[in-house]
Structure formats: C-alpha cells, structure tokens
Amino acid sequence: MRLEWLEDILAVAETGSFSEAADRRHLTQSAFSRRIRNIEDYVGVQLFDRARKPVQLRATTGDQREQIARLAAGLRQLVEDLRRGDRRALNRIVIASQHALTAAFTPGLIRAVQARRQDTYIRLRSANLDECFAQLLSRQADIAIVYRVPGQDHPIEADYIEATALGVDRLIPVCATGAAGRMRHAVQAGELPVIAYPANVFLGQVLERVVFPQLDPGLAVDQQVETALTLAAVELAAEELGVAWVPASLSSRYVAAGTLCDLTDQLPACDLLITAVRLAGASGSTEAGVWDLLAAHRGA
Amino acid sequence: MRLEWLEDILAVAETGSFSEAADRRHLTQSAFSRRIRNIEDYVGVQLFDRARKPVQLRATTGDQREQIARLAAGLRQLVEDLRRGDRRALNRIVIASQHALTAAFTPGLIRAVQARRQDTYIRLRSANLDECFAQLLSRQADIAIVYRVPGQDHPIEADYIEATALGVDRLIPVCATGAAGRMRHAVQAGELPVIAYPANVFLGQVLERVVFPQLDPGLAVDQQVETALTLAAVELAAEELGVAWVPASLSSRYVAAGTLCDLTDQLPACDLLITAVRLAGASGSTEAGVWDLLAAHRGA
DNA sequence: ACCTAACATGCAGTATGTGCATGTTATATG
DNA sequence: CATATAACATGCACATACTGCATGTTAGGT
C-alpha cells in the first residue's frame, strides 16, 4: 500500500472518472487503468464498479474514503516532519537544568548563547540534580546546568564527565520583611521556624550537611512546611511562615524590593558553584560550540 | 511513501541493525541497505546514523517512531477494512427496530434469520417509530420492525411501502406482585398511579388513544413517572411505583417469575401487530432473501 | 442503428529492485 | 599497535514492474 495509491483512489473519487483522474495524476488513461487494477489486485477486492460509465466507487470504497484521505494526509505530514526534524537535529541540543536554577539563572544563560548562535535550537528540561545526571548518562540531555558545593564532587566519577564553572551563587536565609523582628527574636529564643526542603533533594542535603551544622548549638530548627521548589520556598517565606534558604540569584530581586529580608548577619549562608556538565568524549559540533560559549561565559 | 517502507524503518528501530532487519524483511543485507537508501533519498534526509556500528536511529527518526508505527497500523487496517467491507457489502442489510421490540422480539427474529442465512451480516439499529420510518426513507435501513395498532395505518402512504405481519403482541397492564392489592384498591378508589410514556412516542399515543378511553369513566390516571423505554417501565413497575402498560412479549417472563402481576382482569389491554416494513420497489438479493424469510416467519 | 465516450489489453521499451560478490570501516581483542 | 570480525556500502548482471502507443470492448446518448 502506497501514498501514491491512496492519492490515485482519491482522484477517481473526486473526478468520478478514470480518464480525468489519469490526467490529474499525469498518466495516460491506459497506465492509470492498469495501476488501479494493480491496487485492486493488492487489496484483493474491486474498488470500483466498471459496469457503469463513468465508473462509480463501490460502497465499501466510499465508506473508507475519509480514512483514505486521512492516511494520505498523515503520510505526507510524516515526510514533512522527518524533513523539518532533520533540519532541527543538525542544530539542536538538550540542556537539563536543576529546578533551583531553571527559574533564575539558566534562562539568562540560554539567551546569551542564542544571541551568539541564532541557528541553534535549545531544548530546556528542568529536573532535580539526580535526574539531570540520569539524563546525561542516558544521552537524553547533552549538557546539564547544576549546583555544586565547593569542595564536593559531582555524583558521577570525574573520568566520565567534563565540567566547567559558570558562576557562583549563594544559599542565603531570608524571611518576610514584616516578620524580621519575630525571626530575630526566635533566634534569641532558640527555636527557629524553617521552610524546609525534602531530605532527598540536593538543597535538602546542603541544609542538613552544610548549613544547619553551622547554626548556634542552642538553636533548634522547627520545620514549618516543606517544598522541593525554591520558587515556592520564596513565596512561603514571603507569607511569613518562616526562614527559607534560597539562592541569592533568585531572592535578590525580592530583597531589593523589600519583600524579603536577608538574615545572613544572624544565620549561616552557603556558597554554591554553578557548573555546566557533559559526558566526556566525542560530541557533535553544535554541542561543542555551545559548550565553548558556556566556558567563556562568566555571569551571575 | 509506502507501508513497506514504514515497516522497514520500524524493523531497523526494533532490531538495531540493518542486517537483522534485512533478515526479518526477507531481503539480503545489500538489497535492504539500498532500500533504506532509496527511502532516505525520497524523504530527503538521513534517517540513520551509520558512523556507528550497528546503526542508530537519528534523533528525528526516533521522534517519529510512534507516528510511523501508527500510520503503518492504519494502512494495514485500511486494507483489512476494504477486504472485509467488500465481503460484507455483498451480504449485508440494516434492520431498524422499534425500541420496544429491540429488547424482547427482534433478537429472536435475527437469530432465526441467521440460522438460515449464515453468510448474511445484519446490522441492527434501535429507534423510536418515527425514526425507524425516517431511516427507511433515507435508505439508511433496509427493513424496519415496528408495532402497528390493528385497524390503523403505518405513518407512510401504503403505496410507498411493503409490509408483512410477523406476529402479534399485547400491551398489558402490570404492577409489582407485592403492590397488587394496593393497585386493585386504587382502582376501586378511582385514582390509579401510572408509569407513563411521553406523549410523542408510539406507546404514549397508544395509551392516550386506545387504552385510557377504555378505562372506567370514574377512574382517574395519576402519572407517577415517565419513560420512553419499555424496559425501564418494567423496572419501575417492579419497584412498586405504579401500573405500567408493557408488551406481553417483554413482561411475560416477569409475570411467570412472579415479579410482576398481570392486571388485565381489571384494566384494559391493547393488541398490537408486529410488522416488517420496507420500501416498495427493487431491492438487493440479500434484502429480498431476508424479506422472504421474515414473511415465512410466524413467531411471537 | 449509429456514434462517442470511457475503460481494458497487447506490445515494446524504460525504470526499478534484487542477489551475489566484493569493498570499506567501526569495533573488539590480544 | 596489529589483527580479526561484524556491519554497512557498491558493482554487475538479471529479474520484475511500469509506462505510452495502438487497438479492442462496451455503456450511454441520440
């Protein structure tokens, strides 16, 4: 069964005549007659009633007319999509960005890359840290944009990846400006309401392993609410629910606007590196080009 | 673009190798290699990455893999439908049956017809009386199975149709066995709870024009609930909501089981003819054959 | 009955597809 | 690094499929 054959059948249905359909399909009447006969032999049934002149569609052919048109359109669309997709494939890469960076950092980075490479199609995927590395390993992503605590390794052996620093960020404690007095008092009182991250995500682990051990030993952490998304943490803090540790890249605009208050003078912060990671070894020219731009990019 | 080509592409995707796909497609490796090349020439893009051994799908080919499988399945289905449709067109008719007959009478009739004509495909449509005749006139149905009140005409001029009696039925008053005493008492009291049919359907009209005029003049009808379906009327009666007039062909099993009680000794019933109707004039051999069987069929 | 339109078929030539043999290159192993 | 093997590509000869021209057959109109 061929697209050509579907179109032949539709041409007869539309013109009501083999001869006219033949003209339309740029064949002589005799060749077209034989082609229709070949189609019928392939299918195994008569598609047209030749006992009448001009021919008529058999009932079953008429019943399937719409389906034939649909399949023909689908096949044409497939060819078109394969063509269009190829053009894009030559100039496309997939970037996996950690959730915490997706809202405030990575868009700016992509904008900078595309300003220099306007023919490059970048597909951005947002995931948590573990998923970003999983996508690298399974080659679903070409490059990952993730945080790294200074002095700590990425979760994949260094031999398998190549990393480059893009900038620095900071996990800082913030609270609603209107609740600043209450929070400072709570610090004195020894029990701090906190907006927490789940223990199994990167930022949850940074809080537990890096930030909380630096708290005054007499200060207890009272978890009020938990979210994996830094954007949500910012909003919860603004609602006066407690202190949230969020990337400065995300919170700086809120602090500048006066919505949030930076509590770094009383509570510990944590520096973070923003890094780009890819698998070691050969890569396509598009990926290499984008990687070079990233390595040369030093922005915050 | 051909079904064969789609299947070739899928075979490579599934086996991950030209050689294996070639085996699966019953070609030598060299012929298959050239066929894939031909497909790529037709589409205009490379579908596979040959720089690696065994080959890998290009990203765009992978993206379209499901669509390719879908179109392949659609084309196979089309061929199958054209084959099946042809067989069916030669031996098929459409029968429109009135709702009230569809549940209890027509299935038995069709079973009897198919026992004699096992090659005949019968498509059964259920509709109200008006719709049955509309389907006849518009040739969406070949034969209609409907009730007729004795002495009254069908709603279409006799010149345009041909009718034959199939049997007789009876519209009888029933109620739940447990409510029989209450209903008999209500008849005495002069106010009868009734499960009604809409005024614009056949049975609603039969009640108004034939049955209710026969009630004792001092007995008032108190409509409790209304439904167009006789099956629903039976169920409502069994729930002790009132008296329902339903075809004996439908209710006889409930009466025999003791669920319903026949009130014909106190309330009027109405005889109905069950008829087959078709348009006058020439008809296909399948329709003529079925019609002859119906004319010879005298069942209740 | 006659004429014309419309589909079918014979014949010769051209186009397309295949298997066998062989060439080229990626990948694994010692 | 050298060698062997798997896996894809290409040359050649043959087979199969498709087409236009010329002609045959039949429905439909006058």
XYZ file of C-alpha atoms (C1' of nucleotides) in Angstrom:
660
model
C 0.000 0.000 0.000
C 1.431 3.372 -1.053
C 0.679 7.039 -0.626
C 0.584 7.200 -4.418
C -2.154 4.592 -4.485
C -4.224 6.377 -1.883
C -3.998 9.523 -3.960
C -4.993 7.607 -7.093
C -8.137 6.328 -5.388
C -8.999 9.799 -4.114
C -8.500 11.262 -7.580
C -11.106 8.868 -9.013
C -13.472 9.626 -6.147
C -13.113 13.346 -6.780
C -13.321 13.336 -10.572
C -15.739 10.445 -10.974
C -13.749 9.115 -13.933
C -10.577 7.136 -14.618
C -9.669 9.304 -17.576
C -9.892 12.540 -15.653
C -8.101 11.073 -12.681
C -5.352 9.889 -15.032
C -4.895 13.404 -16.386
C -4.737 14.728 -12.859
C -2.137 12.132 -11.909
C -0.085 12.784 -15.050
C -0.524 9.329 -16.536
C -2.246 8.115 -19.673
C -5.658 6.543 -19.262
C -4.295 3.095 -20.019
C -1.484 3.236 -17.483
C -3.867 4.560 -14.874
C -6.364 1.810 -15.615
C -3.643 -0.721 -15.010
C -2.476 0.983 -11.860
C -5.965 0.822 -10.401
C -6.114 -2.813 -11.388
C -2.789 -3.370 -9.573
C -4.142 -1.723 -6.444
C -7.244 -3.910 -6.587
C -5.104 -6.992 -7.019
C -3.048 -5.993 -3.995
C -6.103 -5.326 -1.830
C -7.976 -8.327 -3.185
C -11.301 -6.616 -3.899
C -12.842 -4.468 -6.625
C -12.776 -0.849 -5.543
C -14.832 0.492 -8.455
C -17.925 -0.540 -10.374
C -16.924 -0.545 -14.033
C -20.242 -1.880 -15.266
C -21.356 1.747 -15.368
C -19.718 4.511 -17.309
C -18.142 6.589 -15.931
C -17.104 4.323 -13.066
C -18.554 4.588 -9.601
C -16.998 3.867 -6.254
C -18.112 0.626 -4.732
C -19.950 1.150 -1.427
C -17.043 -0.091 0.651
C -14.607 2.233 -1.100
C -16.933 5.121 -0.380
C -17.201 4.061 3.248
C -13.423 4.278 3.598
C -12.973 7.451 1.601
C -12.399 9.663 4.602
C -9.993 7.214 6.168
C -8.051 7.059 2.915
C -7.811 10.847 2.843
C -6.726 10.878 6.461
C -3.977 8.325 5.966
C -2.749 10.125 2.866
C -2.543 13.355 4.839
C -0.766 11.546 7.674
C 1.867 10.114 5.343
C 2.517 13.497 3.761
C 2.809 15.028 7.201
C 5.267 12.343 8.280
C 7.577 13.074 5.359
C 7.347 16.765 6.154
C 8.101 16.170 9.826
C 11.102 13.982 9.021
C 12.441 16.750 6.791
C 11.790 19.504 9.267
C 13.092 17.464 12.172
C 16.336 16.796 10.430
C 16.990 20.461 9.891
C 16.459 20.986 13.562
C 18.514 17.985 14.619
C 21.587 19.411 12.978
C 21.464 22.418 15.191
C 19.862 21.346 18.379
C 20.909 20.313 21.844
C 19.095 19.426 25.033
C 20.039 21.163 28.249
C 18.928 19.763 31.591
C 18.755 22.374 34.298
C 18.352 21.852 38.007
C 14.977 23.150 39.208
C 16.605 25.664 41.509
C 18.435 27.188 38.536
C 15.711 26.993 35.986
C 13.800 29.982 37.275
C 16.576 32.483 37.801
C 19.798 31.523 36.122
C 19.507 29.209 33.135
C 17.135 31.338 31.038
C 19.665 34.152 31.039
C 22.353 31.720 30.028
C 20.329 30.381 27.133
C 19.512 33.870 25.998
C 23.209 34.676 25.931
C 24.016 31.523 23.959
C 21.283 32.144 21.399
C 22.400 35.717 20.927
C 25.643 34.273 19.626
C 24.207 31.206 17.861
C 20.875 32.156 16.416
C 20.645 28.974 14.341
C 20.812 26.745 17.416
C 17.685 25.155 18.790
C 17.973 24.588 22.531
C 15.536 22.418 24.363
C 15.471 23.084 28.083
C 14.451 20.436 30.581
C 14.042 21.080 34.278
C 14.773 18.317 36.766
C 16.286 17.695 40.166
C 20.006 17.022 40.449
C 19.828 13.242 40.234
C 17.570 13.382 37.203
C 19.885 15.844 35.467
C 22.730 13.352 35.729
C 20.491 10.461 34.702
C 19.574 12.363 31.552
C 23.233 12.960 30.765
C 24.126 9.305 31.163
C 21.253 8.121 29.025
C 22.072 10.784 26.425
C 18.676 12.380 26.695
C 20.471 15.597 27.506
C 23.679 16.934 26.098
C 24.547 19.373 28.858
C 23.392 19.770 32.454
C 23.403 23.005 34.442
C 23.669 22.212 38.151
C 24.873 23.467 41.528
C 27.912 22.076 43.299
C 29.042 22.720 46.834
C 32.645 23.902 46.766
C 34.995 21.133 47.778
C 32.466 18.395 46.991
C 32.315 16.211 43.906
C 29.589 15.772 41.360
C 27.689 12.470 41.821
C 29.385 10.915 38.772
C 33.018 9.888 38.595
C 35.160 12.703 37.215
C 36.566 10.444 34.461
C 33.190 10.192 32.789
C 32.297 13.865 32.720
C 33.645 17.211 31.853
C 32.628 20.192 33.929
C 33.097 23.919 33.678
C 32.216 26.628 36.173
C 29.633 29.130 35.006
C 29.376 31.282 38.100
C 28.711 31.362 41.802
C 25.571 31.590 43.826
C 24.781 31.611 47.479
C 22.159 29.888 49.589
C 21.017 32.615 51.926
C 18.448 32.719 54.738
C 15.538 35.043 54.100
C 12.226 35.833 55.706
C 9.364 38.234 55.104
C 10.354 41.792 55.880
C 7.366 42.163 58.162
C 8.372 39.073 60.125
C 12.026 40.084 60.519
C 11.599 41.148 64.132
C 9.835 37.918 65.019
C 12.507 35.849 63.387
C 15.348 37.675 65.072
C 13.554 37.136 68.357
C 13.082 33.463 67.638
C 16.803 33.145 67.084
C 17.350 34.606 70.527
C 14.679 32.300 71.965
C 16.409 29.231 70.495
C 13.686 27.843 68.209
C 13.676 28.790 64.538
C 10.675 28.240 62.212
C 12.097 26.938 58.922
C 10.766 26.316 55.439
C 12.434 23.003 54.642
C 13.439 21.067 51.550
C 12.910 17.299 51.277
C 15.898 15.312 52.563
C 16.320 13.531 49.242
C 16.898 16.586 47.072
C 20.130 18.489 46.663
C 19.185 21.606 48.635
C 17.740 19.495 51.458
C 21.078 17.752 51.726
C 23.014 21.025 51.638
C 20.936 22.353 54.531
C 21.493 19.243 56.600
C 25.150 18.755 55.860
C 26.454 22.274 55.431
C 24.118 24.897 56.820
C 22.460 23.503 59.936
C 25.737 22.224 61.455
C 26.818 25.880 61.448
C 23.853 27.036 63.499
C 24.395 28.035 67.117
C 24.260 24.727 69.084
C 21.411 26.072 71.238
C 19.208 26.920 68.313
C 16.625 24.307 67.323
C 15.184 24.047 63.823
C 11.382 23.879 63.741
C 10.258 22.790 60.286
C 7.024 24.535 59.384
C 6.493 23.358 55.841
C 8.414 21.562 53.126
C 8.804 22.135 49.397
C 11.273 20.997 46.772
C 10.951 24.150 44.699
C 12.946 27.217 45.551
C 10.352 29.457 43.970
C 7.748 28.025 46.283
C 10.103 28.448 49.222
C 10.438 32.129 48.381
C 6.692 32.554 48.277
C 6.222 30.701 51.568
C 8.817 32.897 53.213
C 7.055 35.992 51.907
C 3.914 34.662 53.589
C 5.725 34.930 56.941
C 5.784 31.160 57.505
C 9.427 31.093 58.462
C 13.016 31.302 57.263
C 13.871 29.863 53.886
C 17.346 29.236 52.477
C 17.168 30.146 48.848
C 19.653 31.003 46.097
C 20.631 34.643 46.099
C 20.223 34.592 42.322
C 16.542 34.008 42.956
C 15.910 36.066 46.062
C 17.937 39.162 45.334
C 15.111 40.853 43.488
C 12.765 40.257 46.419
C 15.295 41.573 48.878
C 15.871 44.635 46.723
C 12.120 45.185 46.516
C 11.808 44.990 50.268
C 9.536 41.939 50.254
C 12.149 39.714 51.834
C 14.810 40.383 54.409
C 18.313 38.872 54.245
C 19.213 37.232 57.564
C 22.831 36.445 56.731
C 24.019 38.597 59.629
C 22.461 36.145 62.051
C 22.257 32.829 60.218
C 24.803 30.901 58.141
C 24.835 31.013 54.363
C 26.432 28.583 51.911
C 28.336 29.336 48.740
C 27.391 27.273 45.651
C 29.091 26.867 42.320
C 27.002 26.873 39.187
C 28.509 24.403 36.752
C 27.853 23.017 33.279
C 28.458 19.267 32.888
C 28.605 16.988 29.882
C 29.795 13.465 29.179
C 33.446 13.127 28.346
C 34.364 12.143 24.814
C 33.282 13.000 21.290
C 30.374 15.363 20.838
C 28.530 16.934 17.923
C 29.598 20.271 16.569
C 26.536 22.028 17.929
C 27.177 20.754 21.423
C 30.847 21.637 21.194
C 30.008 25.124 20.034
C 27.550 25.717 22.840
C 29.984 24.261 25.365
C 32.671 26.673 24.287
C 30.283 29.567 24.718
C 29.390 28.342 28.203
C 33.055 28.006 29.193
C 33.631 31.576 28.087
C 30.524 32.811 29.904
C 31.075 34.182 33.373
C 27.855 35.576 34.589
C 25.925 35.523 37.814
C 5.942 6.649 0.786
C 4.870 3.063 1.251
C 3.661 0.757 4.000
C 6.627 -1.441 3.102
C 8.985 1.426 3.811
C 7.402 2.222 7.137
C 7.810 -1.383 8.132
C 11.444 -1.353 7.018
C 12.171 1.642 9.241
C 10.418 0.015 12.182
C 12.356 -3.198 11.658
C 15.657 -1.308 11.982
C 14.378 0.520 15.049
C 13.387 -2.764 16.671
C 16.462 -4.797 15.789
C 19.034 -2.019 15.969
C 20.780 -3.348 12.856
C 20.353 -3.314 9.070
C 21.446 -6.927 8.766
C 18.938 -8.210 11.266
C 16.216 -6.065 9.843
C 17.043 -7.396 6.384
C 16.648 -10.959 7.613
C 13.348 -10.053 9.200
C 12.160 -8.448 5.984
C 13.342 -11.378 3.873
C 15.930 -9.470 1.876
C 19.681 -9.728 1.714
C 21.659 -7.133 3.625
C 22.743 -5.427 0.419
C 19.262 -5.071 -1.009
C 17.998 -3.787 2.310
C 20.818 -1.271 2.545
C 19.831 0.065 -0.833
C 16.173 0.141 0.046
C 16.886 2.243 3.103
C 18.992 4.495 0.931
C 16.071 4.803 -1.504
C 13.743 5.766 1.330
C 16.199 8.398 2.529
C 16.525 9.769 -1.000
C 12.745 10.012 -1.237
C 12.392 11.747 2.124
C 15.468 13.892 1.582
C 17.155 13.317 4.928
C 19.325 10.689 6.592
C 17.187 8.529 8.845
C 20.051 6.590 10.434
C 23.498 7.318 11.789
C 25.876 4.936 10.014
C 29.013 6.371 11.565
C 28.401 3.968 14.419
C 28.106 0.234 14.109
C 25.481 -1.071 14.409
C 23.492 1.888 13.089
C 21.459 4.118 15.325
C 18.296 5.996 14.595
C 18.796 9.676 14.068
C 17.005 11.702 16.725
C 14.308 12.856 14.328
C 13.587 9.299 13.215
C 13.238 8.297 16.831
C 10.910 11.218 17.468
C 8.603 9.995 14.683
C 8.825 6.329 15.530
C 5.420 6.126 17.150
C 3.796 8.041 14.331
C 5.397 5.693 11.826
C 4.014 2.702 13.719
C 0.596 4.341 13.868
C 0.460 5.041 10.161
C 1.638 1.531 9.351
C -1.120 0.105 11.512
C -3.643 2.448 9.889
C -2.672 1.344 6.389
C -2.911 -2.321 7.326
C -6.285 -1.692 8.883
C -7.467 0.093 5.740
C -6.599 -2.876 3.550
C -8.345 -5.152 6.011
C -11.438 -2.935 6.118
C -11.606 -2.766 2.336
C -11.463 -6.556 2.191
C -13.946 -7.071 4.985
C -16.219 -4.327 3.749
C -16.471 -5.868 0.349
C -17.455 -9.213 1.736
C -19.983 -7.545 3.934
C -21.450 -5.300 1.273
C -22.436 -8.309 -0.727
C -24.303 -9.867 2.124
C -25.406 -7.187 4.445
C -28.589 -5.379 5.371
C -29.590 -2.909 8.037
C -32.656 -3.538 10.169
C -34.216 -0.742 12.192
C -36.166 -1.999 15.166
C -38.514 -0.044 17.384
C -37.090 0.316 20.898
C -39.973 -1.578 22.428
C -39.213 -4.565 20.197
C -35.469 -4.453 20.331
C -35.201 -5.975 23.782
C -37.625 -8.860 23.503
C -38.602 -9.661 19.952
C -36.173 -8.627 17.253
C -33.118 -10.514 18.560
C -35.007 -13.781 18.297
C -36.035 -12.859 14.777
C -32.492 -12.104 13.715
C -31.270 -15.310 15.258
C -33.833 -17.214 13.220
C -32.813 -15.436 10.019
C -29.111 -16.063 10.574
C -29.720 -19.700 11.315
C -30.961 -19.934 7.735
C -28.547 -17.439 6.147
C -25.240 -17.737 7.920
C -23.427 -15.652 5.340
C -25.651 -12.632 5.938
C -24.427 -9.762 8.049
C -27.299 -7.975 9.760
C -26.800 -4.633 11.406
C -29.456 -3.833 13.949
C -30.412 -0.270 14.809
C -32.825 0.615 17.574
C -35.003 3.717 17.248
C -38.441 5.016 18.005
C -41.202 4.527 15.445
C -40.743 7.826 13.621
C -37.025 7.321 13.352
C -37.475 3.807 12.009
C -39.508 5.164 9.125
C -37.082 8.036 8.574
C -34.269 5.519 8.228
C -36.263 3.555 5.670
C -36.995 6.612 3.574
C -33.395 7.776 3.611
C -32.242 4.252 2.824
C -30.148 4.015 5.952
C -32.146 0.922 6.804
C -33.407 -1.779 4.529
C -36.125 -3.172 6.761
C -37.942 -1.841 9.820
C -39.518 -3.954 12.542
C -42.347 -1.993 14.194
C -45.653 -2.241 16.006
C -48.957 -1.336 14.423
C -52.307 -0.968 16.104
C -54.835 -3.184 14.280
C -57.064 -1.136 12.030
C -54.638 1.776 11.896
C -52.198 2.615 9.089
C -48.464 2.965 9.155
C -47.358 6.619 9.071
C -46.238 6.342 5.447
C -48.563 6.041 2.462
C -49.185 2.392 1.623
C -48.059 2.902 -1.989
C -44.521 3.600 -0.913
C -44.016 0.627 1.356
C -44.482 -3.052 1.556
C -45.408 -4.603 4.907
C -45.737 -8.088 6.242
C -47.054 -9.285 9.586
C -44.565 -11.081 11.772
C -46.682 -11.733 14.795
C -48.900 -10.273 17.480
C -48.176 -8.740 20.812
C -50.208 -7.169 23.515
C -49.840 -4.071 25.634
C -50.856 -5.259 29.077
C -51.125 -3.525 32.460
C -48.748 -4.880 35.094
C -47.629 -3.939 38.571
C -45.339 -5.359 41.172
C -46.755 -8.526 42.714
C -46.352 -7.060 46.193
C -48.328 -3.960 45.198
C -51.172 -5.854 43.541
C -53.541 -5.359 46.480
C -52.802 -1.645 46.606
C -53.364 -1.241 42.908
C -56.654 -3.130 42.938
C -57.738 -0.938 45.821
C -56.706 2.189 43.916
C -58.855 1.108 41.002
C -61.798 0.899 43.406
C -60.869 4.253 44.905
C -60.900 5.854 41.442
C -57.303 7.121 41.216
C -54.686 4.985 39.507
C -50.913 5.573 39.811
C -49.459 5.076 36.311
C -45.998 4.792 34.816
C -46.412 6.878 31.673
C -44.794 7.144 28.245
C -44.069 10.506 26.628
C -46.961 11.766 24.511
C -44.794 11.986 21.415
C -43.792 8.343 21.208
C -45.829 5.499 19.790
C -46.729 3.793 23.055
C -47.634 7.107 24.658
C -50.063 7.665 21.816
C -51.497 4.161 22.089
C -52.198 4.699 25.779
C -53.932 8.016 25.149
C -55.950 6.993 22.125
C -56.689 3.331 22.709
C -56.188 2.273 26.308
C -57.199 5.155 28.555
C -60.518 5.786 26.723
C -61.421 2.231 27.760
C -60.892 2.899 31.462
C -63.924 3.152 33.722
C -65.069 6.817 33.411
C -64.758 7.307 37.143
C -61.138 6.208 37.244
C -58.526 8.964 37.063
C -54.987 8.400 35.838
C -52.271 9.720 38.176
C -48.942 9.798 36.340
C -46.125 8.965 38.742
C -43.160 8.876 36.406
C -42.468 8.856 32.699
C -40.098 6.898 30.499
C -39.869 6.163 26.798
C -38.309 2.745 27.284
C -40.439 -0.292 27.976
C -37.596 -1.996 29.774
C -37.399 0.936 32.157
C -41.177 0.867 32.558
C -40.970 -2.767 33.615
C -38.304 -1.991 36.190
C -40.265 0.979 37.549
C -43.351 -1.190 37.878
C -41.342 -3.808 39.755
C -40.318 -1.045 42.152
C -43.995 -0.631 43.093
C -44.264 2.852 41.580
C -47.487 2.100 39.777
C -49.077 0.360 36.826
C -47.188 0.116 33.566
C -48.546 -0.915 30.181
C -45.853 -3.007 28.576
C -45.659 -5.531 25.735
C -46.507 -9.030 26.848
C -43.502 -10.210 24.832
C -41.369 -8.313 27.295
C -43.259 -8.781 30.532
C -44.285 -12.420 30.266
C -41.070 -13.661 31.818
C -41.517 -11.305 34.787
C -45.112 -12.409 35.240
C -44.089 -16.051 35.060
C -41.351 -15.411 37.617
C -43.852 -13.803 39.969
C -42.118 -10.419 39.973
C -44.981 -8.710 38.150
C -48.707 -9.204 38.294
C -50.941 -9.042 35.191
C -53.866 -6.689 35.791
C -55.730 -7.442 32.596
C -58.713 -8.679 34.560
C -59.267 -5.153 35.829
C -57.687 -2.847 33.300
C -57.870 -2.711 29.510
C -55.175 -4.175 27.269
C -54.425 -3.445 23.635
C -53.490 -5.835 20.875
C -50.551 -4.876 18.648
C -49.314 -6.265 15.383
C -45.606 -6.736 14.860
C -44.759 -5.935 11.261
C -41.782 -5.767 8.969
C -41.740 -2.847 6.550
C -39.580 -1.965 3.607
C -39.702 0.469 0.719
C -41.597 -0.694 -2.313
C -39.629 -1.402 -5.444
C -36.390 -3.132 -6.425
C -34.140 -4.443 -3.703
C -30.840 -6.313 -3.484
C -30.785 -10.070 -3.384
C -29.737 -10.125 0.259
C -32.623 -7.924 1.297
C -35.053 -9.941 -0.809
C -33.812 -13.164 0.734
C -34.174 -11.872 4.280
C -37.584 -10.437 3.485
C -38.803 -13.810 2.252
C -37.614 -15.409 5.469
C -39.439 -12.800 7.515
C -42.651 -13.295 5.544
C -42.425 -17.000 6.248
C -41.662 -16.424 9.899
C -44.658 -16.534 12.221
C -43.378 -16.246 15.729
C -44.379 -14.431 18.846
C -28.983 1.630 -35.526
C -25.111 4.528 -35.126
C -21.777 7.339 -32.782
C -18.939 8.669 -28.959
C -17.056 8.461 -24.520
C -14.800 5.605 -21.367
C -12.497 1.750 -19.769
C -9.339 -2.594 -20.957
C -5.409 -5.053 -23.168
C -1.207 -6.243 -26.453
C 3.402 -4.913 -27.420
C 7.817 -2.838 -26.945
C 10.748 -0.015 -24.372
C 12.238 2.050 -19.938
C 12.630 2.110 -14.946
C 13.258 -0.127 -10.614
C 14.685 -3.785 -7.495
C 17.276 -7.900 -6.153
C 21.155 -11.462 -5.076
C 25.955 -12.455 -5.415
C 30.497 -10.966 -4.988
C 33.337 -7.660 -3.245
C 34.848 -3.194 -0.943
C 35.115 -0.218 3.215
C 35.079 0.854 8.033
C 33.831 0.520 13.023
C 34.699 -2.274 16.985
C 36.748 -5.776 19.935
C 40.697 -8.380 21.412
C 45.439 -9.872 22.331
C 49.511 -1.356 17.688
C 48.068 -5.204 14.706
C 44.607 -8.427 13.528
C 40.081 -10.423 13.043
C 35.334 -9.850 12.661
C 30.968 -7.663 12.306
C 28.343 -4.497 9.763
C 27.269 -1.458 6.236
C 28.079 0.078 1.020
C 28.616 -0.640 -4.027
C 29.440 -3.043 -8.875
C 27.384 -6.171 -12.015
C 24.012 -8.959 -14.177
C 19.487 -10.461 -14.172
C 14.513 -10.222 -12.952
C 10.442 -7.665 -12.256
C 7.451 -3.641 -12.593
C 5.650 0.258 -15.053
C 4.609 3.208 -18.983
C 2.951 5.123 -23.712
C 1.085 3.990 -28.103
C -2.095 1.488 -30.703
C -6.080 -1.038 -30.591
C -10.207 -3.653 -28.577
C -14.653 -3.643 -25.999
C -18.820 -1.771 -24.078
C -22.035 1.625 -21.803
C -24.824 5.523 -22.794
C -26.990 9.063 -25.716
C -29.432 10.455 -29.867
